[in-house]
Amino acid sequence: MPSVVVLQARTSSSRLPAKVLLPVAGMPLVVLAAKRAANTGRTVLVAISTESDDDALAEILRRYKIPYYRGSLNNVLDRMVKAVEKYDDETVFIRLTADNVFPDGELIDEVVADFHARSLEYLCCNGEPSGLPHGISVEVTRIKHLREAAENSASDYEREHVTPYVIRKFGTAYFDKYKFLSKGHYRCTVDLYEDYINVCRVFSKVSDPVTVNALELVDLLTECKYQPVGKESVPQLVFGTAQLGMDYGIANTRGRPTMAEAEFMLKMAISNGVEYIDTARVYGVSEDVIGRSLEHGWSGRVKVITKLSPLDDCDEDTDSSLVKARVDASVFESCARLGQRSLDVFMLHRASHLRAWNGEVWSRLLTLQDEGVIKSLGVSVQNPEELETALSIDRVNFIQMPFNILDFRWNRLREKILAVKQHRKLVVHTRSALLQGLLCSVETRRWHRAHVPDLSPVWNWLQESVRSSGCSDVVDLCFRYVRSQPWVDGVVVGMESYQQLCQNISYFNKPLLSDDQLLRIESTRPFVSEKTLNPSLWSEA
């Protein structure tokens, strides 16, 4: 069956083509990608745009005698279809991208063979379902399906991403021959400067960059910077950054990390699959640290949650216009410090601000969301009453709440959270899984501050629960308990060192607890009072 490989070199959302001209192993990235795709004799052509910015790219391809087609910048689907106009409907179409240089002819042959063996109309190789790093991306379909897609795709998204119509019609099937490698959370695409350095480092270690097998390159990738340290990605781990902006936490003995340490931690967290970074206006210089760390493309790989300032300079009689001005100041200060034109998630730090000043704060935030300054709105709650209020408001899409293995206060609302999730987008993050480090501390003084005069009953129960649940220690137990709740999407964990990050990644790679184990924990746990569960009520000494 005839086939053709089309290397996509540019999209409308990636307007500058310069990165594919960067040298790797002595040749431009796009050239290396094309040569590797063709190294078993398969026909390869590169689809670029008619924009003048692509003239230099066209000249490079001419110089290396690589066939190319020039078409629409914005309608990539149309460009791809016209690039293969001379081929008949049944021709197998193989789509690659020019910034991903690991795929080679041998891998493409294997994917296409699987496509035929399974009698598929669409097959994809990429990421965790395939067990191969993000960047070893191969899509296979037939030209007739692309032609049908070009006639029926109406949205800009479908035209840019080429295959959504085909996927919608036939479903997504994955090439999974190498799933056992479990390298789907690794990365070998070239979107960031650090990606480019890693790819250059990998190819510097091989004798023939064109013919070297893709799997050999994957093995070398494990030695590169900003690659995972855990066996699996950890999307449930939310990086809490109070410690990056100030000295924070009852168990914090290190103080605030340096800027270089914080940047490395944040980037490694993202590289290990962390999807959210949590901060706030009141976390000292945390927003500044995040903004500087996520420059040069890193911000596109993670979402940042920040929170409204406490508005302590406004009393109950403050004029509504001044309240709105304070809200605007907080929002735009966060944008400036984070280096973002719009905020991914913006939360009320105090649930009372939902109703305060006749609802002016929430009203103003809704307006800013409608204007595109804020993408999603949320509320940080302290108690079940505040949670009930937040659940009743449709445009609250994020909720953050304190929750730990001793915390019984939320039991009556678990089913309501799940019910709300059924009819609207709602993300629930919990914080204080370790109760600011108290639950893994044996220092009597700390427990006394938290109004527990005798820690023996609690500590003995924790140790017994560790044993009966098959956990490694109390921290593992506490994290697994919270992560195992079906209504919990993420767990905010504060960290002040890279060693803590690695340890937390290890904890979040552990299996969840079973329903029986959760029931045993909840039926035997000792009672502690609200004064223990709420750190704001702890004594000073």
XYZ file of C-alpha atoms in Angstrom:
541
model
C 0.000 0.000 0.000
C 1.563 3.386 -1.023
C 2.279 5.904 1.711
C 3.673 9.388 2.187
C 5.172 11.187 5.187
C 4.313 14.869 5.550
C 6.434 16.866 7.958
C 4.477 19.847 9.290
C 6.865 22.738 9.837
C 4.647 25.534 11.085
C 1.186 26.451 12.430
C -0.656 29.709 12.990
C -0.059 29.523 16.757
C 3.671 28.948 16.172
C 4.291 31.827 13.840
C 8.086 31.986 13.978
C 9.733 29.107 12.093
C 13.209 29.913 13.401
C 13.463 26.967 15.807
C 13.318 24.371 13.023
C 16.399 26.011 11.503
C 18.437 25.550 14.682
C 21.448 23.286 14.116
C 21.392 19.773 15.546
C 24.163 17.313 14.681
C 25.464 19.684 12.001
C 22.217 20.284 10.132
C 18.997 22.273 10.656
C 16.410 20.605 12.876
C 13.881 20.301 10.040
C 16.470 18.661 7.801
C 17.452 16.118 10.437
C 13.766 15.327 11.071
C 13.146 14.808 7.339
C 16.246 12.668 6.814
C 15.450 10.466 9.799
C 11.865 9.955 8.616
C 13.144 8.953 5.171
C 15.965 6.666 6.320
C 14.141 3.478 5.264
C 13.280 4.812 1.815
C 9.859 6.275 2.552
C 8.713 9.387 0.632
C 8.916 12.511 2.813
C 7.896 16.078 2.056
C 7.758 19.174 4.266
C 4.646 21.387 4.412
C 5.490 25.036 5.113
C 3.546 28.274 4.739
C 3.547 30.880 1.976
C 4.491 33.598 4.496
C 7.688 35.488 3.696
C 9.020 34.382 7.089
C 9.275 30.895 5.608
C 11.424 31.935 2.637
C 14.620 31.059 4.482
C 13.150 27.693 5.411
C 12.286 27.024 1.776
C 15.841 27.886 0.738
C 17.283 25.474 3.291
C 15.035 22.668 2.053
C 16.060 23.399 -1.570
C 19.716 23.299 -0.589
C 19.295 19.883 1.010
C 17.110 18.655 -1.877
C 14.153 17.928 0.416
C 10.736 18.201 -1.311
C 8.356 20.763 0.178
C 4.980 22.346 -0.398
C 3.942 25.908 0.509
C 0.368 26.617 1.557
C -1.884 28.429 4.007
C -0.422 29.470 7.355
C -3.707 29.457 9.251
C -5.441 26.527 7.544
C -2.862 23.820 8.146
C -5.344 21.095 7.199
C -5.787 22.646 3.757
C -2.011 22.914 3.410
C -1.543 19.235 4.208
C -4.303 18.103 1.857
C -2.958 20.144 -1.062
C 0.585 18.918 -0.362
C -0.545 15.374 -1.219
C -2.943 16.323 -4.022
C -1.359 13.939 -6.528
C -1.883 10.869 -4.318
C -5.021 8.722 -4.479
C -7.556 8.390 -1.670
C -6.278 5.097 -0.275
C -2.699 6.311 0.174
C -1.546 6.045 3.785
C -0.851 9.501 5.201
C 1.782 9.794 7.964
C 1.921 13.108 9.821
C 5.020 14.260 11.718
C 6.093 17.661 13.018
C 9.402 19.290 12.192
C 10.393 20.038 15.785
C 10.316 16.358 16.757
C 13.458 14.643 15.492
C 13.404 11.329 17.354
C 10.967 9.454 15.037
C 12.864 7.467 12.414
C 11.979 5.323 9.439
C 12.067 2.085 11.419
C 9.591 3.387 13.991
C 7.346 4.750 11.232
C 7.416 1.345 9.525
C 6.355 -0.324 12.787
C 3.498 2.118 13.347
C 2.238 1.734 9.772
C 2.450 -2.071 10.039
C 0.335 -1.903 13.194
C -2.128 0.384 11.378
C -2.617 -2.276 8.697
C -2.564 -5.276 11.049
C -5.390 -3.813 13.137
C -7.366 -2.616 10.082
C -7.530 0.912 11.486
C -8.419 4.219 9.900
C -6.492 6.291 12.462
C -3.512 5.438 14.670
C -1.372 7.632 16.897
C 1.999 7.105 18.560
C 2.810 9.585 21.331
C 2.944 10.002 25.084
C 1.913 7.767 27.944
C -0.544 5.487 26.035
C 2.377 4.562 23.755
C 5.028 4.442 26.486
C 7.207 6.797 24.432
C 8.245 10.381 25.221
C 6.218 13.431 24.271
C 7.762 14.296 20.922
C 7.884 10.825 19.393
C 4.685 11.685 17.612
C 3.426 9.800 14.560
C -0.144 9.974 13.240
C -1.380 7.587 10.551
C -4.598 7.755 8.514
C -5.613 7.757 4.851
C -5.608 10.718 2.527
C -9.320 10.292 1.809
C -10.099 10.994 5.465
C -8.069 14.197 5.390
C -9.911 15.312 2.279
C -13.223 14.651 3.999
C -11.983 16.558 7.046
C -11.019 19.548 4.899
C -14.568 19.688 3.544
C -16.244 19.387 6.935
C -13.954 21.097 9.488
C -15.397 24.484 10.424
C -13.396 25.624 13.458
C -9.979 27.251 13.500
C -8.873 24.592 15.987
C -9.700 21.740 13.610
C -8.003 23.470 10.693
C -4.848 24.098 12.697
C -4.554 20.669 14.326
C -5.365 18.733 11.131
C -6.758 15.473 12.555
C -9.565 16.319 15.070
C -12.282 15.503 12.524
C -10.673 12.143 11.726
C -10.283 11.332 15.423
C -13.887 12.275 16.114
C -15.071 9.984 13.335
C -12.879 6.933 14.029
C -11.713 7.350 17.616
C -8.148 7.348 18.919
C -6.134 4.156 18.749
C -2.567 4.117 20.085
C 0.521 2.285 18.925
C 1.485 0.596 22.181
C 4.247 -1.853 21.317
C 6.619 0.050 23.611
C 4.201 0.870 26.393
C 6.294 -1.319 28.704
C 9.077 1.313 28.541
C 6.904 3.684 30.623
C 8.641 6.746 29.173
C 5.469 8.595 28.181
C 6.119 11.344 30.735
C 9.559 12.084 29.252
C 10.019 14.838 26.682
C 11.975 15.080 23.424
C 10.099 17.729 21.468
C 11.719 21.132 20.911
C 9.486 23.859 22.303
C 11.835 25.427 24.854
C 15.501 26.364 24.931
C 16.091 23.600 27.467
C 14.448 21.120 25.074
C 16.852 22.164 22.344
C 19.873 21.752 24.613
C 18.709 18.279 25.589
C 18.196 17.196 21.976
C 21.654 18.523 21.045
C 23.143 16.634 24.010
C 21.488 13.383 22.934
C 22.633 13.590 19.315
C 26.174 14.533 20.353
C 26.513 11.015 21.768
C 25.677 9.103 18.566
C 27.876 8.429 15.557
C 25.206 8.692 12.849
C 22.320 11.042 13.728
C 20.275 10.028 10.664
C 20.237 6.262 11.090
C 20.393 5.853 14.870
C 17.338 4.025 16.200
C 14.725 6.132 17.997
C 14.782 3.839 21.042
C 18.526 4.380 21.443
C 17.845 8.115 21.581
C 15.153 7.544 24.221
C 17.694 5.731 26.413
C 20.078 8.682 26.152
C 17.261 11.090 27.026
C 17.186 9.815 30.606
C 20.557 11.501 31.225
C 19.279 14.954 30.258
C 18.221 17.874 32.430
C 14.553 18.500 33.263
C 13.470 14.924 32.680
C 11.280 12.955 35.118
C 12.644 11.467 38.327
C 9.533 9.368 39.030
C 8.201 6.254 37.360
C 4.962 8.018 36.421
C 3.738 11.578 35.983
C 2.138 13.201 39.039
C -0.799 15.371 37.879
C -2.408 15.155 41.328
C 0.554 16.930 42.920
C -0.090 20.686 43.086
C 3.064 22.679 43.833
C 2.329 24.990 46.760
C 4.702 27.945 46.691
C 4.213 29.741 49.999
C 7.688 28.480 50.967
C 9.177 29.996 47.803
C 8.081 33.471 48.830
C 8.507 33.514 52.597
C 9.414 31.421 55.649
C 6.289 29.335 56.103
C 5.100 26.235 57.964
C 5.425 24.899 61.460
C 7.970 22.289 60.289
C 10.014 24.556 58.013
C 13.578 24.645 59.334
C 15.351 25.601 56.071
C 13.805 28.953 55.288
C 13.149 30.259 51.796
C 15.150 28.724 48.893
C 17.281 30.841 46.600
C 15.947 31.999 43.236
C 18.068 29.399 41.412
C 16.847 26.611 43.704
C 13.232 27.672 43.318
C 13.468 27.858 39.519
C 15.006 24.407 39.317
C 12.310 22.978 41.593
C 9.483 24.499 39.574
C 10.867 23.282 36.260
C 11.482 19.800 37.600
C 7.954 19.706 39.004
C 6.551 20.589 35.575
C 8.806 17.999 33.947
C 7.319 15.373 36.251
C 3.741 16.128 35.275
C 2.689 18.748 37.828
C -0.183 20.613 36.147
C -0.869 23.403 38.660
C 1.297 25.774 40.674
C -0.457 27.412 43.610
C 0.423 30.878 44.879
C -1.200 34.049 46.269
C -0.649 37.775 46.575
C 0.128 37.308 50.284
C 2.876 34.707 49.729
C 5.697 37.225 49.838
C 7.691 37.222 46.587
C 6.240 33.892 45.404
C 4.552 35.363 42.314
C 7.791 37.083 41.282
C 9.720 33.825 41.672
C 7.168 31.922 39.575
C 7.051 34.609 36.899
C 10.826 34.637 36.479
C 11.043 30.824 36.550
C 8.409 30.321 33.860
C 9.867 32.719 31.298
C 10.877 31.549 27.811
C 7.981 29.191 27.215
C 7.677 27.310 30.494
C 4.428 29.086 31.373
C 2.745 27.237 28.509
C 3.370 23.889 30.207
C 1.586 24.573 33.501
C -1.334 26.525 34.968
C -0.817 28.998 37.803
C -3.412 29.526 40.521
C -3.185 32.796 42.405
C -5.478 34.534 44.852
C -6.958 37.938 45.597
C -5.247 40.055 48.224
C -7.070 40.002 51.597
C -8.350 43.584 51.015
C -7.406 44.425 54.596
C -7.319 48.111 53.726
C -11.066 48.052 53.005
C -13.591 48.135 55.854
C -17.308 47.423 55.612
C -18.065 51.068 54.808
C -15.548 51.401 52.000
C -17.066 52.827 48.821
C -17.751 50.236 46.130
C -15.642 52.083 43.556
C -12.618 51.841 45.850
C -13.272 48.142 46.464
C -13.329 47.528 42.716
C -10.111 49.491 42.337
C -8.452 47.320 44.992
C -9.637 44.186 43.190
C -8.257 45.466 39.888
C -4.966 46.357 41.552
C -4.619 42.846 42.968
C -5.472 41.150 39.668
C -3.188 43.269 37.519
C -0.357 43.143 40.047
C -0.554 39.341 39.848
C -0.498 39.523 36.041
C 2.589 41.743 36.133
C 4.486 39.658 38.655
C 3.627 36.359 36.969
C 4.426 37.793 33.538
C 1.013 36.821 32.167
C -1.539 38.805 30.187
C -4.309 36.696 31.675
C -4.521 34.545 34.773
C -5.195 30.809 34.472
C -7.049 30.552 37.782
C -7.863 33.407 40.167
C -9.337 32.595 43.547
C -10.843 34.488 46.432
C -8.504 33.972 49.363
C -11.484 34.489 51.665
C -14.884 32.991 50.927
C -16.494 35.884 52.798
C -15.571 38.089 49.832
C -18.262 36.330 47.788
C -20.865 38.387 49.624
C -18.852 41.288 51.045
C -19.567 44.874 49.928
C -22.897 43.763 48.440
C -21.144 41.302 46.171
C -19.000 43.975 44.470
C -15.781 41.915 44.680
C -17.272 38.858 43.005
C -19.120 41.003 40.477
C -15.901 42.718 39.469
C -14.103 39.401 39.072
C -16.905 38.111 36.844
C -16.488 41.192 34.652
C -12.725 40.632 34.433
C -13.363 37.025 33.474
C -15.803 38.115 30.760
C -13.105 40.477 29.463
C -10.577 37.632 29.244
C -8.283 38.803 32.046
C -9.162 35.729 34.128
C -9.755 32.295 32.617
C -11.240 30.457 35.617
C -12.532 31.658 38.985
C -12.384 29.896 42.311
C -12.698 30.205 46.067
C -10.508 29.116 48.941
C -12.769 27.857 51.748
C -12.097 27.169 55.403
C -15.166 25.270 56.631
C -18.175 23.252 55.378
C -20.490 26.269 55.425
C -18.183 28.163 53.067
C -17.891 25.088 50.856
C -21.671 24.832 50.550
C -21.842 28.458 49.468
C -19.107 27.968 46.873
C -20.780 24.852 45.486
C -24.001 26.792 44.967
C -22.394 29.361 42.628
C -22.186 28.148 39.028
C -19.203 30.246 38.004
C -17.026 28.896 40.787
C -14.956 26.337 38.887
C -12.124 25.883 41.384
C -12.346 25.191 45.101
C -9.438 24.825 47.481
C -10.041 23.487 50.967
C -8.120 22.123 53.958
C -8.372 18.348 54.309
C -6.340 15.662 56.031
C -6.628 12.145 57.403
C -8.043 13.350 60.747
C -10.510 15.795 59.240
C -14.090 14.520 59.615
C -15.775 17.893 58.979
C -16.400 17.426 55.240
C -18.056 13.999 55.315
C -21.597 15.247 54.753
C -20.597 17.220 51.649
C -18.640 14.585 49.733
C -21.616 13.378 47.717
C -22.675 16.955 47.001
C -19.233 17.732 45.560
C -19.510 14.717 43.263
C -23.037 15.726 42.259
C -21.908 19.247 41.331
C -19.059 17.789 39.260
C -21.678 15.952 37.204
C -23.276 19.129 35.866
C -20.485 21.698 35.764
C -16.722 21.915 35.472
C -15.385 21.864 39.019
C -11.816 21.236 40.142
C -11.240 20.555 43.844
C -7.790 20.924 45.359
C -7.079 20.156 48.983
C -4.351 21.710 51.086
C -2.765 20.969 54.453
C -2.678 17.188 53.946
C 0.021 17.070 56.610
C -1.600 19.806 58.718
C 1.388 22.121 58.165
C 3.749 19.255 58.979
C 2.127 18.468 62.317
C 0.966 14.958 61.363
C 4.511 13.742 60.699
C 6.017 15.406 63.763
C 6.684 13.730 67.115
C 7.589 16.969 68.873
C 5.243 17.330 71.825
C 5.558 21.118 71.778
C 4.038 21.350 68.300
C 1.107 19.155 69.236
C 0.541 21.210 72.375
C 0.329 24.314 70.217
C -2.350 22.520 68.206
C -4.328 21.816 71.399
C -3.470 18.103 71.620
C -2.155 17.573 75.172
C -1.320 13.889 74.603
C -0.215 12.876 71.130
C 0.102 9.157 71.992
C -3.426 8.083 70.883
C -3.115 9.944 67.590
C 0.461 8.876 66.886
C -0.164 5.228 67.769
C -3.208 5.182 65.480
C -1.187 6.738 62.653
C 1.520 4.079 63.011
C -1.019 1.272 63.055
C -2.734 2.728 59.961
C 0.630 2.855 58.184
C 1.106 -0.860 58.823
C -2.431 -1.966 57.975
C -2.512 0.095 54.767
C 0.872 -1.057 53.492
C 2.288 2.473 53.476
C 5.941 3.321 53.966
C 5.459 6.013 56.618
C 3.003 8.569 57.983
C 3.558 11.015 55.132
C 2.813 8.295 52.597
C -0.342 7.367 54.513
C -1.588 10.960 54.721
C -0.997 11.659 51.034
C -2.544 8.382 49.896
C -5.623 8.949 52.029
C -6.321 12.363 50.501
C -5.383 11.322 46.945
C -7.741 8.332 47.167
C -10.837 10.462 47.696
C -12.898 10.353 44.469
C -13.829 14.039 44.795
C -10.213 15.260 45.110
C -8.503 16.369 41.877
C -5.253 17.634 43.327
C -3.320 17.992 46.569
C -1.441 21.215 47.286
C 1.920 20.420 48.858
C 4.398 23.072 49.930
C 8.093 22.386 49.380
C 11.271 24.303 50.144
C 13.903 21.940 48.672
C 14.516 19.787 45.631
C 14.935 16.775 47.906
C 11.397 17.326 49.205
C 10.085 17.571 45.651
C 11.694 14.238 44.709
C 10.321 12.611 47.839
C 6.832 13.941 47.133
C 6.980 12.701 43.548
C 7.878 9.287 44.950
C 4.913 9.441 47.332
C 2.521 10.432 44.530
C 3.724 7.466 42.458
C 2.338 5.128 45.132
C -0.968 3.275 44.483
C -4.202 4.628 45.899
C -5.872 3.089 48.929
C -8.744 0.648 48.451
C -12.286 1.365 49.589
C -11.828 -1.123 52.447
C -8.663 0.615 53.592
C -10.386 4.012 53.512
C -13.297 2.638 55.505
C -10.972 1.147 58.118
C -9.172 4.466 58.524
C -12.355 6.490 58.873
C -13.992 4.069 61.302
C -11.027 3.942 63.683
C -9.463 7.405 63.595
C -9.292 9.340 66.863
C -11.306 12.503 67.309
C -9.543 15.866 67.338
C -11.284 19.197 67.721
C -11.772 22.120 65.346
C -9.026 23.899 67.288
C -6.572 21.239 66.069
C -7.854 21.016 62.479
C -7.707 24.800 61.975
C -4.108 26.110 62.265
C -5.384 29.675 62.659
C -6.639 28.608 66.101
C -3.300 27.192 67.248
C -1.534 28.906 70.128
C 1.566 31.019 69.559
C 3.777 29.228 72.045
